[in-house]
PDB file of C-alpha atoms in Angstrom:
ATOM      1  CA  VAL A  30       0.000   0.000   0.000  1.00 45.00           C
ATOM      2  CA  HIS A  31       2.969   2.320   0.536  1.00 50.00           C
ATOM      3  CA  TYR A  32       3.258   4.100  -2.797  1.00 60.00           C
ATOM      4  CA  PRO A  33       2.723   7.733  -3.864  1.00 65.00           C
ATOM      5  CA  GLY A  34      -0.925   7.175  -4.821  1.00 74.00           C
ATOM      6  CA  THR A  35      -1.917   5.839  -1.388  1.00 79.00           C
ATOM      7  CA  LEU A  36      -3.389   9.126  -0.203  1.00 83.00           C
ATOM      8  CA  GLU A  37      -5.180   9.771  -3.502  1.00 85.00           C
ATOM      9  CA  VAL A  38      -6.818   6.334  -3.690  1.00 88.00           C
ATOM     10  CA  THR A  39      -7.665   5.739  -0.019  1.00 90.00           C
ATOM     11  CA  GLY A  40      -7.471   9.107   1.700  1.00 89.00           C
ATOM     12  CA  TYR A  41      -5.044   7.735   4.285  1.00 89.00           C
ATOM     13  CA  THR A  42      -1.376   8.666   4.607  1.00 87.00           C
ATOM     14  CA  ILE A  43       1.458   6.143   4.757  1.00 83.00           C
ATOM     15  CA  GLU A  44       1.907   7.032   8.430  1.00 86.00           C
ATOM     16  CA  GLU A  45      -1.710   6.172   9.222  1.00 88.00           C
ATOM     17  CA  TYR A  46      -1.210   2.682   7.805  1.00 83.00           C
ATOM     18  CA  GLY A  47       1.472   2.127  10.398  1.00 83.00           C
ATOM     19  CA  GLU A  48      -0.584   3.596  13.229  1.00 88.00           C
ATOM     20  CA  ILE A  49      -3.978   1.915  12.607  1.00 88.00           C
ATOM     21  CA  PRO A  50      -4.026  -1.908  12.914  1.00 87.00           C
ATOM     22  CA  LEU A  51      -5.476  -3.787   9.908  1.00 89.00           C
ATOM     23  CA  LEU A  52      -6.434  -0.507   8.228  1.00 91.00           C
ATOM     24  CA  TRP A  53      -6.554  -1.990   4.715  1.00 88.00           C
ATOM     25  CA  LEU A  54      -8.869  -4.805   5.795  1.00 89.00           C
ATOM     26  CA  ARG A  55     -11.132  -2.342   7.612  1.00 92.00           C
ATOM     27  CA  MET A  56     -11.324  -0.195   4.475  1.00 94.00           C
ATOM     28  CA  ILE A  57     -12.729  -3.025   2.346  1.00 94.00           C
ATOM     29  CA  VAL A  58     -16.532  -2.880   2.164  1.00 95.00           C
ATOM     30  CA  GLU A  59     -17.834  -5.670   4.386  1.00 94.00           C
ATOM     31  CA  GLU A  60     -19.706  -7.488   1.609  1.00 95.00           C
ATOM     32  CA  ASP A  61     -16.452  -7.727  -0.406  1.00 95.00           C
ATOM     33  CA  ARG A  62     -14.133  -8.964   2.341  1.00 94.00           C
ATOM     34  CA  GLU A  63     -14.773 -12.645   1.641  1.00 94.00           C
ATOM     35  CA  LEU A  64     -13.787 -12.096  -1.997  1.00 94.00           C
ATOM     36  CA  VAL A  65     -10.504 -10.454  -0.982  1.00 93.00           C
ATOM     37  CA  ALA A  66      -9.837 -13.206   1.572  1.00 93.00           C
ATOM     38  CA  SER A  67     -10.313 -15.855  -1.138  1.00 94.00           C
ATOM     39  CA  GLN A  68      -7.853 -13.945  -3.338  1.00 93.00           C
ATOM     40  CA  SER A  69      -5.274 -14.104  -0.574  1.00 91.00           C
ATOM     41  CA  GLU A  70      -5.810 -17.834  -0.083  1.00 93.00           C
ATOM     42  CA  PHE A  71      -5.465 -18.451  -3.814  1.00 93.00           C
ATOM     43  CA  VAL A  72      -2.126 -16.637  -4.012  1.00 92.00           C
ATOM     44  CA  LYS A  73      -0.767 -18.494  -0.974  1.00 91.00           C
ATOM     45  CA  LYS A  74      -1.855 -21.873  -2.332  1.00 92.00           C
ATOM     46  CA  GLU A  75      -1.201 -21.498  -6.066  1.00 92.00           C
ATOM     47  CA  LYS A  76       1.693 -18.997  -5.814  1.00 91.00           C
ATOM     48  CA  LYS A  77       0.298 -17.174  -8.853  1.00 93.00           C
ATOM     49  CA  THR A  78      -0.720 -13.583  -9.536  1.00 94.00           C
ATOM     50  CA  HIS A  79      -4.428 -13.083  -8.985  1.00 93.00           C
ATOM     51  CA  SER A  80      -6.695 -10.032  -9.351  1.00 94.00           C
ATOM     52  CA  VAL A  81     -10.124  -9.108  -8.025  1.00 94.00           C
ATOM     53  CA  GLU A  82     -12.301  -6.020  -8.204  1.00 95.00           C
ATOM     54  CA  HIS A  83     -13.886  -4.772  -5.003  1.00 95.00           C
ATOM     55  CA  ARG A  84     -14.987  -1.690  -3.112  1.00 96.00           C
ATOM     56  CA  ILE A  85     -13.197   0.258  -0.415  1.00 95.00           C
ATOM     57  CA  ARG A  86     -14.405   2.997   1.881  1.00 95.00           C
ATOM     58  CA  GLN A  87     -12.104   6.016   1.790  1.00 94.00           C
ATOM     59  CA  LYS A  88     -11.198   8.013   4.875  1.00 93.00           C
ATOM     60  CA  ASN A  89     -13.934  10.554   4.050  1.00 94.00           C
ATOM     61  CA  GLY A  90     -16.548   7.765   3.781  1.00 93.00           C
ATOM     62  CA  ALA A  91     -16.749   7.728  -0.035  1.00 94.00           C
ATOM     63  CA  ILE A  92     -17.021   4.330  -1.721  1.00 95.00           C
ATOM     64  CA  ARG A  93     -14.499   3.629  -4.492  1.00 94.00           C
ATOM     65  CA  TRP A  94     -13.974   0.618  -6.759  1.00 95.00           C
ATOM     66  CA  VAL A  95     -10.429  -0.761  -7.031  1.00 94.00           C
ATOM     67  CA  ARG A  96      -8.693  -3.495  -8.993  1.00 94.00           C
ATOM     68  CA  ASN A  97      -6.565  -5.418  -6.512  1.00 93.00           C
ATOM     69  CA  VAL A  98      -3.712  -7.440  -8.075  1.00 93.00           C
ATOM     70  CA  SER A  99      -1.795  -9.727  -5.711  1.00 92.00           C
ATOM     71  CA  VAL A 100       1.709 -10.527  -6.961  1.00 92.00           C
ATOM     72  CA  PRO A 101       3.652 -13.268  -5.106  1.00 91.00           C
ATOM     73  CA  THR A 102       7.396 -13.242  -4.493  1.00 92.00           C
ATOM     74  CA  LEU A 103       9.017 -16.707  -4.483  1.00 90.00           C
ATOM     75  CA  ASP A 104      12.443 -17.881  -3.399  1.00 89.00           C
ATOM     76  CA  GLU A 105      14.748 -20.055  -5.547  1.00 87.00           C
ATOM     77  CA  GLN A 106      12.955 -23.216  -4.377  1.00 87.00           C
ATOM     78  CA  GLY A 107       9.589 -21.774  -5.419  1.00 87.00           C
ATOM     79  CA  ARG A 108       8.440 -21.146  -1.875  1.00 89.00           C
ATOM     80  CA  LEU A 109       6.272 -18.114  -1.178  1.00 90.00           C
ATOM     81  CA  ILE A 110       8.180 -15.367   0.635  1.00 90.00           C
ATOM     82  CA  SER A 111       5.574 -12.619   0.452  1.00 89.00           C
ATOM     83  CA  TYR A 112       3.087 -11.024  -1.902  1.00 86.00           C
ATOM     84  CA  ASP A 113       2.328  -7.426  -2.795  1.00 87.00           C
ATOM     85  CA  GLY A 114      -0.996  -5.826  -3.588  1.00 84.00           C
ATOM     86  CA  LEU A 115      -1.127  -3.451  -6.563  1.00 88.00           C
ATOM     87  CA  ILE A 116      -4.230  -1.250  -6.274  1.00 89.00           C
ATOM     88  CA  THR A 117      -5.775   0.719  -9.126  1.00 91.00           C
ATOM     89  CA  ASP A 118      -8.802   3.001  -8.748  1.00 92.00           C
ATOM     90  CA  ILE A 119     -11.363   1.877 -11.361  1.00 93.00           C
ATOM     91  CA  THR A 120     -14.395   3.798 -10.054  1.00 93.00           C
ATOM     92  CA  GLU A 121     -14.883   5.783 -13.276  1.00 92.00           C
ATOM     93  CA  LEU A 122     -14.682   2.580 -15.311  1.00 90.00           C
ATOM     94  CA  LYS A 123     -17.302   0.909 -13.097  1.00 91.00           C
ATOM     95  CA  GLU A 124     -19.582   3.942 -13.370  1.00 91.00           C
ATOM     96  CA  ALA A 125     -19.224   3.884 -17.166  1.00 89.00           C
ATOM     97  CA  GLU A 126     -20.080   0.163 -17.206  1.00 89.00           C
ATOM     98  CA  ALA A 127     -23.135   0.760 -15.022  1.00 88.00           C
ATOM     99  CA  TYR A 128     -24.287   3.595 -17.316  1.00 86.00           C
ATOM    100  CA  ARG A 129     -23.785   1.378 -20.385  1.00 86.00           C
ATOM    101  CA  ASN A 130     -25.791  -1.428 -18.773  1.00 85.00           C
ATOM    102  CA  GLN A 131     -28.598   1.013 -17.961  1.00 84.00           C
ATOM    103  CA  LEU A 132     -28.668   2.137 -21.591  1.00 80.00           C
ATOM    104  CA  LEU A 133     -28.732  -1.467 -22.828  1.00 77.00           C
ATOM    105  CA  GLU A 134     -31.568  -2.255 -20.430  1.00 77.00           C
ATOM    106  CA  LYS A 135     -33.530   0.763 -21.654  1.00 74.00           C
ATOM    107  CA  MET A 136     -32.907  -0.221 -25.284  1.00 70.00           C
ATOM    108  CA  SER A 137     -34.052  -3.763 -24.575  1.00 67.00           C
ATOM    109  CA  LEU A 138     -37.162  -2.462 -22.827  1.00 65.00           C
ATOM    110  CA  ALA A 139     -37.885  -0.038 -25.668  1.00 65.00           C
ATOM    111  CA  ALA A 140     -37.703  -2.930 -28.128  1.00 71.00           C
ATOM    112  CA  THR A 141     -40.361  -4.920 -26.296  1.00 85.00           C
ATOM    113  CA  ARG A 142     -42.554  -2.312 -24.591  1.00 87.00           C
ATOM    114  CA  ASP A 143     -44.656   0.553 -25.878  1.00 90.00           C
ATOM    115  CA  ALA A 144     -43.237   3.736 -24.370  1.00 88.00           C
ATOM    116  CA  LEU A 145     -46.634   5.368 -23.720  1.00 93.00           C
ATOM    117  CA  THR A 146     -48.745   2.535 -22.330  1.00 93.00           C
ATOM    118  CA  GLY A 147     -46.165   0.072 -21.048  1.00 92.00           C
ATOM    119  CA  LEU A 148     -47.877  -2.713 -22.996  1.00 93.00           C
ATOM    120  CA  TYR A 149     -45.956  -5.064 -25.259  1.00 92.00           C
ATOM    121  CA  SER A 150     -45.085  -3.392 -28.559  1.00 90.00           C
ATOM    122  CA  ARG A 151     -46.247  -4.791 -31.906  1.00 89.00           C
ATOM    123  CA  ARG A 152     -42.844  -6.364 -32.571  1.00 86.00           C
ATOM    124  CA  MET A 153     -43.555  -8.763 -29.701  1.00 88.00           C
ATOM    125  CA  LEU A 154     -46.716 -10.083 -31.377  1.00 89.00           C
ATOM    126  CA  ASP A 155     -45.127 -13.108 -33.073  1.00 89.00           C
ATOM    127  CA  ASP A 156     -43.213 -14.123 -29.939  1.00 88.00           C
ATOM    128  CA  GLU A 157     -46.248 -13.878 -27.677  1.00 90.00           C
ATOM    129  CA  LEU A 158     -48.515 -15.647 -30.170  1.00 90.00           C
ATOM    130  CA  ASN A 159     -46.030 -18.501 -30.566  1.00 91.00           C
ATOM    131  CA  ARG A 160     -45.611 -18.796 -26.800  1.00 89.00           C
ATOM    132  CA  ALA A 161     -49.383 -18.958 -26.236  1.00 90.00           C
ATOM    133  CA  TRP A 162     -49.907 -21.321 -29.171  1.00 90.00           C
ATOM    134  CA  GLN A 163     -47.250 -23.763 -27.993  1.00 90.00           C
ATOM    135  CA  LEU A 164     -48.613 -23.656 -24.456  1.00 85.00           C
ATOM    136  CA  GLY A 165     -52.074 -24.567 -25.739  1.00 86.00           C
ATOM    137  CA  GLU A 166     -50.758 -27.264 -28.051  1.00 86.00           C
ATOM    138  CA  ARG A 167     -48.937 -29.031 -25.207  1.00 84.00           C
ATOM    139  CA  ARG A 168     -52.155 -29.218 -23.210  1.00 83.00           C
ATOM    140  CA  GLY A 169     -54.574 -29.679 -26.076  1.00 87.00           C
ATOM    141  CA  LEU A 170     -56.326 -26.367 -25.366  1.00 88.00           C
ATOM    142  CA  PRO A 171     -57.395 -23.527 -27.719  1.00 92.00           C
ATOM    143  CA  LEU A 172     -56.083 -19.985 -27.960  1.00 93.00           C
ATOM    144  CA  GLY A 173     -58.290 -16.911 -27.541  1.00 94.00           C
ATOM    145  CA  LEU A 174     -57.688 -13.518 -29.172  1.00 94.00           C
ATOM    146  CA  LEU A 175     -59.371 -10.182 -28.570  1.00 95.00           C
ATOM    147  CA  MET A 176     -58.826  -7.105 -30.732  1.00 95.00           C
ATOM    148  CA  LEU A 177     -59.973  -3.828 -29.197  1.00 93.00           C
ATOM    149  CA  ASP A 178     -60.011  -0.282 -30.451  1.00 92.00           C
ATOM    150  CA  ILE A 179     -61.389   2.979 -29.060  1.00 90.00           C
ATOM    151  CA  ASP A 180     -64.491   4.300 -30.839  1.00 89.00           C
ATOM    152  CA  HIS A 181     -64.054   7.760 -32.398  1.00 90.00           C
ATOM    153  CA  PHE A 182     -60.499   8.053 -31.087  1.00 92.00           C
ATOM    154  CA  LYS A 183     -59.502  10.414 -33.916  1.00 91.00           C
ATOM    155  CA  VAL A 184     -62.378  12.705 -33.014  1.00 92.00           C
ATOM    156  CA  LEU A 185     -61.262  12.699 -29.363  1.00 90.00           C
ATOM    157  CA  ASN A 186     -57.707  13.547 -30.403  1.00 90.00           C
ATOM    158  CA  ASP A 187     -58.790  16.323 -32.762  1.00 91.00           C
ATOM    159  CA  THR A 188     -61.251  17.796 -30.253  1.00 93.00           C
ATOM    160  CA  TYR A 189     -59.312  17.634 -26.989  1.00 92.00           C
ATOM    161  CA  GLY A 190     -55.714  17.366 -28.168  1.00 93.00           C
ATOM    162  CA  HIS A 191     -53.096  14.636 -28.194  1.00 91.00           C
ATOM    163  CA  GLN A 192     -52.312  15.004 -24.510  1.00 93.00           C
ATOM    164  CA  VAL A 193     -55.848  13.909 -23.659  1.00 93.00           C
ATOM    165  CA  GLY A 194     -55.683  11.205 -26.334  1.00 93.00           C
ATOM    166  CA  ASP A 195     -52.498   9.853 -24.782  1.00 94.00           C
ATOM    167  CA  GLN A 196     -54.076   9.845 -21.328  1.00 95.00           C
ATOM    168  CA  ILE A 197     -57.043   7.876 -22.669  1.00 94.00           C
ATOM    169  CA  LEU A 198     -54.654   5.300 -24.136  1.00 95.00           C
ATOM    170  CA  VAL A 199     -52.792   5.020 -20.823  1.00 95.00           C
ATOM    171  CA  GLU A 200     -56.033   4.500 -18.899  1.00 95.00           C
ATOM    172  CA  THR A 201     -57.257   2.021 -21.532  1.00 95.00           C
ATOM    173  CA  ALA A 202     -54.086  -0.038 -21.161  1.00 95.00           C
ATOM    174  CA  HIS A 203     -54.429   0.002 -17.371  1.00 95.00           C
ATOM    175  CA  LEU A 204     -58.069  -1.131 -17.522  1.00 95.00           C
ATOM    176  CA  ILE A 205     -57.291  -3.992 -19.886  1.00 96.00           C
ATOM    177  CA  ARG A 206     -54.313  -5.215 -17.824  1.00 95.00           C
ATOM    178  CA  ALA A 207     -56.437  -5.063 -14.673  1.00 94.00           C
ATOM    179  CA  THR A 208     -59.258  -7.050 -16.292  1.00 94.00           C
ATOM    180  CA  VAL A 209     -57.484  -9.857 -18.154  1.00 94.00           C
ATOM    181  CA  ARG A 210     -55.616 -12.628 -16.350  1.00 91.00           C
ATOM    182  CA  THR A 211     -51.995 -12.540 -15.227  1.00 89.00           C
ATOM    183  CA  GLY A 212     -50.817 -14.975 -17.903  1.00 89.00           C
ATOM    184  CA  ASP A 213     -52.513 -13.113 -20.772  1.00 93.00           C
ATOM    185  CA  SER A 214     -50.445 -10.900 -23.103  1.00 94.00           C
ATOM    186  CA  VAL A 215     -51.638  -7.410 -24.009  1.00 96.00           C
ATOM    187  CA  ILE A 216     -50.073  -5.757 -27.055  1.00 95.00           C
ATOM    188  CA  ARG A 217     -50.471  -2.266 -28.477  1.00 94.00           C
ATOM    189  CA  TYR A 218     -51.055  -3.281 -32.069  1.00 91.00           C
ATOM    190  CA  GLY A 219     -51.617   0.151 -33.603  1.00 87.00           C
ATOM    191  CA  GLY A 220     -52.552   3.723 -32.652  1.00 89.00           C
ATOM    192  CA  ASP A 221     -55.659   2.851 -30.648  1.00 92.00           C
ATOM    193  CA  GLU A 222     -55.720  -0.876 -31.419  1.00 94.00           C
ATOM    194  CA  ILE A 223     -54.891  -3.251 -28.605  1.00 95.00           C
ATOM    195  CA  MET A 224     -54.723  -7.026 -28.834  1.00 95.00           C
ATOM    196  CA  ALA A 225     -55.157  -9.418 -25.918  1.00 96.00           C
ATOM    197  CA  ILE A 226     -53.741 -12.919 -26.367  1.00 95.00           C
ATOM    198  CA  LEU A 227     -55.489 -15.399 -24.069  1.00 94.00           C
ATOM    199  CA  PRO A 228     -53.594 -18.711 -23.790  1.00 93.00           C
ATOM    200  CA  MET A 229     -55.592 -21.921 -23.250  1.00 91.00           C
ATOM    201  CA  THR A 230     -58.893 -20.074 -23.635  1.00 92.00           C
ATOM    202  CA  GLY A 231     -61.906 -21.333 -25.566  1.00 92.00           C
ATOM    203  CA  LEU A 232     -64.536 -19.332 -27.427  1.00 93.00           C
ATOM    204  CA  GLU A 233     -67.007 -19.011 -24.531  1.00 94.00           C
ATOM    205  CA  GLU A 234     -64.370 -17.866 -22.044  1.00 94.00           C
ATOM    206  CA  THR A 235     -62.988 -15.413 -24.618  1.00 95.00           C
ATOM    207  CA  HIS A 236     -66.499 -13.963 -25.007  1.00 95.00           C
ATOM    208  CA  ARG A 237     -66.845 -13.632 -21.227  1.00 95.00           C
ATOM    209  CA  ILE A 238     -63.523 -11.795 -20.933  1.00 95.00           C
ATOM    210  CA  GLY A 239     -64.560  -9.517 -23.814  1.00 95.00           C
ATOM    211  CA  GLU A 240     -67.865  -8.699 -22.119  1.00 95.00           C
ATOM    212  CA  ARG A 241     -66.067  -8.071 -18.844  1.00 95.00           C
ATOM    213  CA  LEU A 242     -63.792  -5.594 -20.618  1.00 95.00           C
ATOM    214  CA  VAL A 243     -66.762  -3.787 -22.183  1.00 94.00           C
ATOM    215  CA  ASP A 244     -68.455  -3.509 -18.770  1.00 95.00           C
ATOM    216  CA  THR A 245     -65.238  -2.162 -17.246  1.00 94.00           C
ATOM    217  CA  PHE A 246     -64.995   0.527 -19.916  1.00 94.00           C
ATOM    218  CA  ARG A 247     -68.651   1.503 -19.540  1.00 93.00           C
ATOM    219  CA  GLN A 248     -68.177   2.093 -15.819  1.00 94.00           C
ATOM    220  CA  HIS A 249     -64.951   4.091 -16.162  1.00 94.00           C
ATOM    221  CA  ILE A 250     -64.817   7.886 -16.474  1.00 92.00           C
ATOM    222  CA  PHE A 251     -61.802   8.770 -18.590  1.00 88.00           C
ATOM    223  CA  CYS A 252     -59.523  11.680 -17.708  1.00 78.00           C
TER     224      CYS A 252
END
């Protein structure tokens, strides 16, 4: 630990390392201590360089990510004399990775979900249909489909504006999700067209769910 970057990386001076017992171990975030301990055991047993990434708590309380490389020193007979820890601050790299992962997650979500309503997007139609069809085939049961649209939606949009139209779509999606079953898939098929895929559902049950949806809409006051 005693190198010029000690203070910059950890916030502690070289003198403090000599004054405070087990300071480095105490700096390691508790959840990561087992990982660092296993690194130490590996180096002692295998006598090979080994690296891990873990968190430390700086003197000011800030959490930083470091790459910890343990490098063994061996004598002429190959026996372990000691090992040194080379520490590199990789916090910015970890933050960049986390940001990238967030972006990838958002992109993945955008590919499968409609941004306005949160329903499946149209590109998920084939996948959800195949899933429901295969589920029914395995059990010898039919597949139900409902296609819904909002009457006079263009008139509503033109009269009250797109903000109101969007709110109606959001409420419509919520009502449908709350009415159909947990295993059913609801897809925004078009502007105001929404499809409900009902796995293992026969004609009569599909009719009942459709009627239940109509009753739910009749009782709801939009916006």
